[in-house]
Tab-separated table of C-alpha atoms and ligand atoms in Angstrom:
chain	number	residue	atom	x	y	z
C	21	MET	CA	0.000	0.000	0.000
C	22	LEU	CA	2.523	2.579	1.070
C	23	ASN	CA	4.655	1.998	-1.996
C	24	LYS	CA	1.766	3.440	-4.016
C	25	LEU	CA	2.263	6.863	-2.459
C	26	ASN	CA	3.655	9.666	-4.590
C	27	LYS	CA	6.350	11.992	-3.376
C	28	GLN	CA	4.818	15.283	-2.221
C	29	PRO	CA	6.178	18.588	-3.485
C	30	GLU	CA	8.455	20.354	-0.997
C	31	ASP	CA	6.886	23.193	0.952
C	32	LYS	CA	8.996	26.114	-0.259
C	33	ILE	CA	9.005	27.954	3.063
C	34	LEU	CA	9.876	24.913	5.151
C	35	GLN	CA	12.524	23.840	2.629
C	36	LEU	CA	14.148	27.236	2.987
C	37	MET	CA	14.285	26.736	6.792
C	38	GLN	CA	16.308	23.577	6.200
C	39	TRP	CA	18.670	25.222	3.688
C	40	TYR	CA	19.341	28.004	6.175
C	41	LYS	CA	20.049	25.471	8.940
C	42	ASP	CA	22.491	23.615	6.701
C	43	ASP	CA	24.443	26.781	5.782
C	44	THR	CA	27.608	26.944	7.905
C	45	ARG	CA	28.413	30.629	7.267
C	46	ASP	CA	28.409	32.823	10.395
C	47	ASN	CA	27.018	35.869	8.652
C	48	LYS	CA	23.945	34.164	7.132
C	49	ILE	CA	20.644	36.028	7.495
C	50	ASP	CA	17.300	34.222	7.790
C	51	LEU	CA	14.441	36.197	6.234
C	52	GLY	CA	12.385	33.085	5.441
C	53	VAL	CA	9.675	31.589	7.627
C	54	GLY	CA	7.240	34.012	9.277
C	55	VAL	CA	8.444	33.800	12.852
C	56	TYR	CA	9.121	36.934	14.904
C	57	LYS	CA	12.694	37.397	16.090
C	58	ASP	CA	14.021	40.057	18.407
C	59	ALA	CA	17.218	42.049	17.816
C	60	THR	CA	19.296	39.134	19.108
C	61	GLY	CA	17.697	36.671	16.713
C	62	LEU	CA	15.610	34.910	19.349
C	63	THR	CA	11.903	34.161	19.245
C	64	PRO	CA	11.133	34.927	22.886
C	65	VAL	CA	8.231	33.654	24.947
C	66	MET	CA	6.258	36.829	25.661
C	67	ARG	CA	6.284	37.941	29.312
C	68	ALA	CA	2.488	37.922	29.472
C	69	VAL	CA	2.509	34.332	28.195
C	70	LYS	CA	5.066	33.282	30.824
C	71	ASN	CA	2.958	34.919	33.527
C	72	ALA	CA	-0.211	33.278	32.247
C	73	GLU	CA	1.574	29.919	32.200
C	74	GLN	CA	2.603	30.381	35.790
C	75	ARG	CA	-0.970	31.173	36.753
C	76	LEU	CA	-2.293	28.228	34.780
C	77	TRP	CA	0.206	25.888	36.421
C	78	ALA	CA	-0.894	27.064	39.866
C	79	GLU	CA	-4.623	27.063	39.227
C	80	GLU	CA	-5.378	24.285	36.741
C	81	THR	CA	-6.890	21.329	38.549
C	82	THR	CA	-7.638	18.968	35.659
C	83	LYS	CA	-6.526	18.061	32.179
C	84	THR	CA	-9.765	16.360	31.255
C	85	TYR	CA	-11.329	17.092	27.867
C	86	THR	CA	-12.771	20.472	27.051
C	87	ALA	CA	-15.760	20.799	24.706
C	88	LEU	CA	-15.432	19.507	21.136
C	89	ALA	CA	-15.364	23.036	19.779
C	90	GLY	CA	-12.972	24.123	22.531
C	91	ASP	CA	-13.570	26.253	25.582
C	92	ALA	CA	-16.393	28.815	25.461
C	93	GLY	CA	-14.198	31.344	27.285
C	94	PHE	CA	-11.690	31.196	24.410
C	95	HIS	CA	-14.479	31.706	21.860
C	96	LYS	CA	-15.618	34.794	23.724
C	97	VAL	CA	-12.257	36.518	24.108
C	98	MET	CA	-11.314	35.801	20.503
C	99	ALA	CA	-14.662	36.981	19.109
C	100	ASP	CA	-14.150	40.185	21.131
C	101	LEU	CA	-10.551	40.598	19.936
C	102	VAL	CA	-11.345	40.065	16.270
C	103	LEU	CA	-14.920	41.288	15.895
C	104	ALA	CA	-15.415	43.766	18.777
C	105	GLU	CA	-18.981	45.136	18.531
C	106	SER	CA	-19.371	44.595	14.791
C	107	VAL	CA	-21.836	41.716	14.933
C	108	PRO	CA	-24.270	40.278	17.540
C	109	ARG	CA	-22.841	37.198	19.213
C	110	ASN	CA	-25.971	35.119	18.642
C	111	ARG	CA	-24.930	35.046	14.981
C	112	VAL	CA	-21.390	33.834	15.682
C	113	ALA	CA	-20.423	30.152	15.789
C	114	ALA	CA	-16.884	29.313	16.894
C	115	ALA	CA	-14.462	26.422	17.194
C	116	ALA	CA	-10.922	26.259	18.508
C	117	THR	CA	-8.531	24.614	16.047
C	118	PRO	CA	-4.889	23.507	15.926
C	119	GLY	CA	-3.413	26.828	14.807
C	120	GLY	CA	-4.531	29.159	12.051
C	121	THR	CA	-3.829	26.466	9.468
C	122	GLY	CA	-6.273	24.180	11.268
C	123	ALA	CA	-8.840	26.969	11.112
C	124	ILE	CA	-8.290	27.451	7.375
C	125	HIS	CA	-8.711	23.730	6.804
C	126	MET	CA	-11.879	23.697	8.909
C	127	VAL	CA	-13.439	26.690	7.146
C	128	LEU	CA	-12.832	25.064	3.767
C	129	GLU	CA	-14.271	21.758	4.923
C	130	LEU	CA	-17.327	23.517	6.322
C	131	ALA	CA	-17.830	25.379	3.026
C	132	LYS	CA	-17.471	22.097	1.126
C	133	MET	CA	-20.024	20.379	3.365
C	134	ALA	CA	-22.476	23.217	2.752
C	135	ASN	CA	-21.784	23.286	-0.986
C	136	PRO	CA	-19.577	20.565	-2.532
C	137	ASP	CA	-19.408	22.630	-5.728
C	138	VAL	CA	-18.195	25.822	-4.109
C	139	THR	CA	-15.413	27.755	-5.896
C	140	VAL	CA	-12.705	29.267	-3.703
C	141	TRP	CA	-11.115	32.521	-4.886
C	142	LEU	CA	-7.558	33.200	-3.774
C	143	SER	CA	-5.489	36.347	-4.101
C	144	ALA	CA	-2.630	36.166	-6.613
C	145	PRO	CA	-0.263	35.734	-4.908
C	146	THR	CA	-1.225	34.236	-1.570
C	147	TRP	CA	0.280	32.107	1.203
C	148	PRO	CA	1.267	28.871	-0.622
C	149	ASN	CA	-0.541	26.717	1.920
C	150	HIS	CA	-3.890	28.231	0.853
C	151	PRO	CA	-3.990	26.672	-2.643
C	152	SER	CA	-2.325	23.556	-1.281
C	153	ILE	CA	-5.130	22.898	1.232
C	154	VAL	CA	-7.869	23.803	-1.265
C	155	ARG	CA	-6.354	21.322	-3.731
C	156	HIS	CA	-5.948	18.685	-1.034
C	157	LEU	CA	-9.647	18.976	-0.242
C	158	GLY	CA	-10.481	18.591	-3.942
C	159	MET	CA	-12.256	21.912	-4.143
C	160	LYS	CA	-12.579	24.232	-7.130
C	161	MET	CA	-10.206	27.130	-7.051
C	162	THR	CA	-9.517	30.285	-8.992
C	163	GLU	CA	-7.555	33.502	-8.475
C	164	TYR	CA	-8.168	37.233	-8.392
C	165	ARG	CA	-5.438	39.745	-9.182
C	166	TYR	CA	-4.073	41.414	-6.082
C	167	PHE	CA	-0.522	42.636	-6.505
C	168	ASP	CA	1.035	44.942	-9.070
C	169	GLU	CA	4.538	43.593	-9.706
C	170	ALA	CA	5.638	46.920	-11.162
C	171	THR	CA	4.608	49.210	-8.298
C	172	LEU	CA	4.767	46.509	-5.591
C	173	ALA	CA	1.407	47.825	-4.351
C	174	VAL	CA	-2.157	46.458	-4.495
C	175	ASP	CA	-3.604	46.201	-8.008
C	176	PHE	CA	-7.021	47.334	-6.854
C	177	ASP	CA	-8.513	47.844	-10.312
C	178	GLY	CA	-7.404	44.354	-11.332
C	179	MET	CA	-8.791	42.923	-8.107
C	180	MET	CA	-12.191	44.556	-8.567
C	181	ALA	CA	-12.356	43.534	-12.234
C	182	ASP	CA	-11.705	39.903	-11.244
C	183	LEU	CA	-14.128	39.976	-8.307
C	184	ASP	CA	-16.761	41.065	-10.795
C	185	LYS	CA	-16.650	37.484	-12.112
C	186	VAL	CA	-17.419	35.958	-8.713
C	187	LYS	CA	-20.654	33.929	-8.599
C	188	ALA	CA	-23.306	33.754	-5.889
C	189	GLY	CA	-22.157	31.402	-3.127
C	190	ASP	CA	-18.460	31.505	-4.100
C	191	LEU	CA	-15.990	31.768	-1.235
C	192	VAL	CA	-13.522	34.657	-1.520
C	193	LEU	CA	-10.425	34.324	0.639
C	194	LEU	CA	-9.113	37.696	1.827
C	195	HIS	CA	-6.152	38.463	4.100
C	196	GLY	CA	-7.600	40.485	6.997
C	197	CYS	CA	-4.371	42.478	7.402
C	198	CYS	CA	-0.637	42.224	6.737
C	199	HIS	CA	-0.997	40.415	3.407
C	200	ASN	CA	1.242	37.360	3.130
C	201	PRO	CA	3.469	37.322	1.053
C	202	THR	CA	3.289	40.850	-0.367
C	203	GLY	CA	2.906	43.213	2.627
C	204	ALA	CA	0.595	45.359	0.443
C	205	ASN	CA	-2.828	46.009	1.945
C	206	LEU	CA	-6.177	47.562	1.064
C	207	ASN	CA	-7.269	50.783	2.747
C	208	LEU	CA	-10.702	50.988	4.383
C	209	THR	CA	-12.308	52.750	1.419
C	210	GLN	CA	-11.170	49.867	-0.756
C	211	TRP	CA	-12.429	47.319	1.766
C	212	ASP	CA	-15.811	49.015	1.626
C	213	LYS	CA	-15.832	48.604	-2.161
C	214	VAL	CA	-14.913	44.932	-1.801
C	215	ALA	CA	-17.853	44.525	0.609
C	216	ASP	CA	-20.159	46.241	-1.924
C	217	LYS	CA	-18.950	43.880	-4.650
C	218	LEU	CA	-19.353	40.714	-2.577
C	219	LEU	CA	-22.808	41.814	-1.467
C	220	GLU	CA	-23.810	42.563	-5.058
C	221	LYS	CA	-22.570	39.109	-6.140
C	222	GLY	CA	-23.907	37.167	-3.149
C	223	ALA	CA	-20.421	35.769	-2.444
C	224	VAL	CA	-19.123	34.776	0.984
C	225	PRO	CA	-15.935	36.345	2.343
C	226	PHE	CA	-13.444	34.074	4.066
C	227	VAL	CA	-11.006	36.192	6.042
C	228	ASP	CA	-7.671	34.761	7.134
C	229	ILE	CA	-6.309	36.953	9.930
C	230	ALA	CA	-2.980	35.673	11.218
C	231	TYR	CA	-1.118	38.896	12.038
C	232	GLN	CA	-3.530	41.082	14.018
C	233	GLY	CA	-1.407	43.659	15.861
C	234	PHE	CA	1.598	43.403	13.523
C	235	GLY	CA	0.491	46.089	11.059
C	236	ASP	CA	-1.118	49.317	12.258
C	237	GLY	CA	-2.334	48.178	15.703
C	238	LEU	CA	-4.734	45.643	17.215
C	239	ASP	CA	-7.951	47.517	16.394
C	240	GLU	CA	-6.665	49.009	13.149
C	241	ASP	CA	-5.693	45.559	11.856
C	242	ALA	CA	-9.161	44.220	12.656
C	243	ALA	CA	-10.965	47.169	11.054
C	244	ALA	CA	-11.461	45.364	7.728
C	245	VAL	CA	-12.800	42.157	9.214
C	246	ARG	CA	-15.147	44.206	11.436
C	247	LEU	CA	-16.316	46.272	8.470
C	248	LEU	CA	-17.175	43.081	6.584
C	249	ALA	CA	-18.780	41.483	9.656
C	250	ALA	CA	-21.056	44.492	10.076
C	251	ARG	CA	-22.126	44.442	6.437
C	252	MET	CA	-22.128	40.843	5.189
C	253	PRO	CA	-24.937	38.390	5.973
C	254	GLU	CA	-22.419	35.541	6.136
C	255	MET	CA	-18.696	35.362	6.660
C	256	LEU	CA	-16.067	32.821	7.681
C	257	ILE	CA	-12.942	33.762	9.606
C	258	ALA	CA	-9.760	31.841	10.396
C	259	ALA	CA	-7.765	33.593	13.122
C	260	SER	CA	-4.364	32.602	14.461
C	261	CYS	CA	-2.741	33.325	17.829
C	262	SER	CA	0.635	31.949	16.702
C	263	LYS	CA	2.213	35.272	15.840
C	264	ASN	CA	0.564	37.911	18.014
C	265	PHE	CA	0.906	35.779	21.157
C	266	GLY	CA	4.158	34.168	19.967
C	267	ILE	CA	2.805	30.686	20.763
C	268	TYR	CA	3.598	29.068	17.426
C	269	ARG	CA	4.104	25.500	18.625
C	270	GLU	CA	1.049	25.512	20.893
C	271	ARG	CA	-1.157	25.468	17.766
C	272	THR	CA	-3.793	27.979	18.765
C	273	GLY	CA	-6.364	29.129	16.248
C	274	ILE	CA	-10.089	29.622	15.883
C	275	VAL	CA	-12.850	29.537	13.306
C	276	LEU	CA	-15.448	32.257	13.671
C	277	ALA	CA	-18.469	31.682	11.447
C	278	ILE	CA	-20.871	34.597	11.099
C	279	CYS	CA	-24.301	33.210	10.377
C	280	PRO	CA	-27.071	35.008	8.500
C	281	ASP	CA	-29.327	34.871	11.573
C	282	ALA	CA	-29.524	33.523	15.114
C	283	GLU	CA	-31.507	30.463	13.876
C	284	THR	CA	-28.616	29.276	11.686
C	285	GLN	CA	-26.076	29.596	14.485
C	286	PRO	CA	-26.749	26.350	16.436
C	287	VAL	CA	-26.565	24.134	13.330
C	288	THR	CA	-23.364	25.863	12.195
C	289	GLN	CA	-21.934	25.435	15.687
C	290	GLY	CA	-22.876	21.748	15.613
C	291	ASN	CA	-21.170	21.290	12.256
C	292	LEU	CA	-17.968	22.897	13.525
C	293	ALA	CA	-17.957	20.572	16.535
C	294	PHE	CA	-18.643	17.627	14.210
C	295	LEU	CA	-15.699	18.574	11.991
C	296	ASN	CA	-13.376	18.821	14.982
C	297	ARG	CA	-14.517	15.355	16.078
C	298	GLN	CA	-13.867	13.845	12.651
C	299	ASN	CA	-10.441	15.428	12.320
C	300	PHE	CA	-8.883	15.222	15.770
C	301	SER	CA	-11.667	15.155	18.395
C	302	PHE	CA	-10.802	17.857	20.904
C	303	PRO	CA	-8.682	20.841	19.900
C	304	PRO	CA	-5.425	21.648	21.752
C	305	ASP	CA	-6.222	23.615	24.887
C	306	HIS	CA	-3.006	24.926	26.426
C	307	GLY	CA	-2.429	27.866	24.090
C	308	ALA	CA	-6.134	28.710	23.980
C	309	ARG	CA	-6.230	28.827	27.762
C	310	LEU	CA	-3.192	31.117	27.910
C	311	VAL	CA	-4.853	33.471	25.448
C	312	THR	CA	-8.058	33.397	27.502
C	313	ILE	CA	-6.190	34.155	30.726
C	314	ILE	CA	-4.280	37.036	29.115
C	315	LEU	CA	-7.253	38.639	27.428
C	316	SER	CA	-9.503	38.292	30.491
C	317	ASP	CA	-7.090	39.838	32.988
C	318	PRO	CA	-6.622	43.615	32.664
C	319	GLU	CA	-3.025	43.531	33.925
C	320	LEU	CA	-1.869	40.654	31.734
C	321	ARG	CA	-3.744	42.094	28.789
C	322	ALA	CA	-1.997	45.448	29.205
C	323	GLU	CA	1.360	43.684	29.475
C	324	TRP	CA	0.686	41.673	26.308
C	325	MET	CA	-0.527	44.731	24.396
C	326	ALA	CA	2.588	46.710	25.349
C	327	GLU	CA	4.828	43.847	24.277
C	328	LEU	CA	2.986	43.393	20.989
C	329	GLU	CA	3.215	47.118	20.349
C	330	ASP	CA	6.995	46.963	20.833
C	331	VAL	CA	7.147	44.158	18.282
C	332	ARG	CA	5.049	46.149	15.816
C	333	LEU	CA	7.002	49.384	16.243
C	334	GLY	CA	10.286	47.488	15.992
C	335	MET	CA	9.261	46.078	12.615
C	336	LEU	CA	8.124	49.512	11.425
C	337	ALA	CA	11.476	51.011	12.393
C	338	LEU	CA	13.303	48.254	10.477
C	339	ARG	CA	11.114	48.933	7.436
C	340	GLN	CA	11.969	52.609	7.549
C	341	GLN	CA	15.671	51.928	8.050
C	342	LEU	CA	15.757	49.515	5.097
C	343	ALA	CA	13.863	51.931	2.825
C	344	ASP	CA	16.216	54.788	3.821
C	345	GLU	CA	19.327	52.675	3.371
C	346	LEU	CA	18.226	51.498	-0.073
C	347	GLN	CA	17.377	55.029	-1.100
C	348	ARG	CA	20.853	56.142	-0.044
C	349	LEU	CA	22.596	53.308	-1.895
C	350	SER	CA	20.485	53.391	-5.048
C	351	GLY	CA	19.893	57.138	-5.194
C	352	SER	CA	16.275	56.375	-6.139
C	353	ASP	CA	12.898	56.310	-4.406
C	354	ARG	CA	11.916	52.971	-5.816
C	355	PHE	CA	12.232	51.223	-2.458
C	356	GLY	CA	9.732	53.506	-0.708
C	357	PHE	CA	7.189	50.662	-0.814
C	358	ILE	CA	9.044	48.896	2.016
C	359	ALA	CA	8.003	51.626	4.456
C	360	GLN	CA	4.450	51.601	3.069
C	361	HIS	CA	3.952	47.852	3.414
C	362	ARG	CA	2.652	46.475	6.698
C	363	GLY	CA	3.104	43.322	8.714
C	364	MET	CA	5.840	40.786	8.818
C	365	PHE	CA	6.447	40.484	5.096
C	366	SER	CA	7.363	42.466	2.026
C	367	ARG	CA	7.913	41.304	-1.481
C	368	MET	CA	11.096	42.882	-2.748
C	369	GLY	CA	10.469	42.526	-6.469
C	370	ALA	CA	13.631	40.452	-7.037
C	371	THR	CA	13.808	37.781	-9.744
C	372	PRO	CA	14.289	34.096	-8.793
C	373	GLU	CA	17.888	34.396	-10.079
C	374	GLN	CA	18.520	37.395	-7.828
C	375	VAL	CA	16.983	35.526	-4.871
C	376	ALA	CA	19.327	32.592	-5.553
C	377	ALA	CA	22.327	34.951	-5.835
C	378	LEU	CA	21.392	36.572	-2.517
C	379	ARG	CA	21.382	33.150	-0.914
C	380	GLU	CA	24.514	31.757	-2.564
C	381	LYS	CA	26.716	34.842	-2.593
C	382	HIS	CA	25.482	36.733	0.470
C	383	GLY	CA	23.928	34.091	2.713
C	384	VAL	CA	20.620	35.999	2.673
C	385	TYR	CA	17.680	33.603	2.777
C	386	MET	CA	14.318	34.769	1.458
C	387	VAL	CA	11.397	32.898	-0.129
C	388	GLY	CA	11.773	32.325	-3.904
C	389	ASP	CA	9.174	34.971	-4.743
C	390	SER	CA	11.482	37.487	-2.920
C	391	ARG	CA	9.317	37.698	0.212
C	392	ILE	CA	11.346	38.808	3.217
C	393	ASN	CA	10.449	38.462	6.870
C	394	ILE	CA	11.140	41.938	8.246
C	395	ALA	CA	11.462	40.532	11.770
C	396	GLY	CA	14.430	38.450	10.609
C	397	LEU	CA	16.401	41.711	10.402
C	398	ASN	CA	18.006	43.893	13.058
C	399	ARG	CA	19.616	47.330	12.938
C	400	LYS	CA	22.990	45.805	12.041
C	401	THR	CA	21.795	43.449	9.301
C	402	VAL	CA	19.606	46.023	7.502
C	403	PRO	CA	22.623	47.709	5.815
C	404	VAL	CA	24.024	44.262	4.936
C	405	LEU	CA	20.758	43.301	3.222
C	406	ALA	CA	20.515	46.659	1.461
C	407	LYS	CA	24.026	46.296	0.047
C	408	ALA	CA	23.381	42.711	-1.025
C	409	LEU	CA	20.141	43.695	-2.799
C	410	ILE	CA	21.923	46.405	-4.751
C	411	ASP	CA	24.838	44.070	-5.454
C	412	VAL	CA	22.610	41.464	-7.150
C	413	GLY	CA	20.890	44.182	-9.154
C	414	VAL	CA	17.490	44.509	-7.475
A	515	LMR	C1	4.869	31.913	6.835
A	515	LMR	O1	4.160	32.287	5.893
A	515	LMR	O2	6.109	31.920	6.786
A	515	LMR	C2	4.224	31.450	8.100
A	515	LMR	O3	2.856	31.538	8.014
A	515	LMR	C3	4.715	30.133	8.558
A	515	LMR	C4	4.266	28.984	7.710
A	515	LMR	O4	3.758	28.030	8.288
A	515	LMR	O5	4.435	29.014	6.487
């Protein structure tokens, strides 16, 4: 049986992690996988998380199962964090999942159960795991234009022209903030136009929000998802706590399903619990509980918010430094986009050959499409990267 299996294609991002590990040069720079690193290159456990863990250790009296859809307290704090007051809670179904990827998988499965023929629209480009999961689930998939390779900004006209072809009931996957891999994002006026278009077409938005707090701030980064939640009859959301709580390996994510009315909510909730049961029974609880403790306690919440804000401002400062450095070296403004982009990533507009040269000649590791993880930089490596980019002709 097992000899009938085909070799799977390498995951480009995870492959890059391995290449970086295997490189013996001291001055190598890892701008690959989307993991936050501080100025010393470490991915620290946030102080608020450590404090919540201490509290959990002292107070937790059992490790028995939670509910199939996860703990109701986690649903509440996450619905508040992502949706705020945008939609009444009796329209929101929720299920904890193993990470944001688990949530994406679950949303797609739910959509497929509701409509086996559903077409999923993805931004071009998008996180490579999106099309991979859609394909794995055997669902129909198509793309809408999103990124202008020439300006390295959103191609909004192209996006709207493509969304005009969306059919009633289609699922349109949108990045809630901090677009991965491009770093280019819609403004709120544009989001409003997207909402108009989806409403006109009767399509369902599916928002993947994995970087809330990494762009313009916790509320600012949720403004788009809240705008859609307030306007759309139905919406599916996959949210991740991996990055903004720094709890990557705890696998903490959630599906939030906004139902057309309160009557549809219990059946949707039941289907989410059913899907969890079929896939893995109960979702992981440790990370979800830490998030619940942090968000429910004013002191821990304030500590977490301050820490997250430091992370965000640190990345913004690195963006500005890189843009300034490249302007100085190139004598042109063409790198201004780096300071305009938001979140962990920016696409640099380098060719695959230039990306390979950066890796081979300079020990700079970025994804093949020239996506860099801004948090992989520090004040000392920014000038090194800038010089290397100019050297390979970007
Ligand atoms: C990324 O895009 O680098 C992250 O979301 C990590 C991953 O799993 O790919």
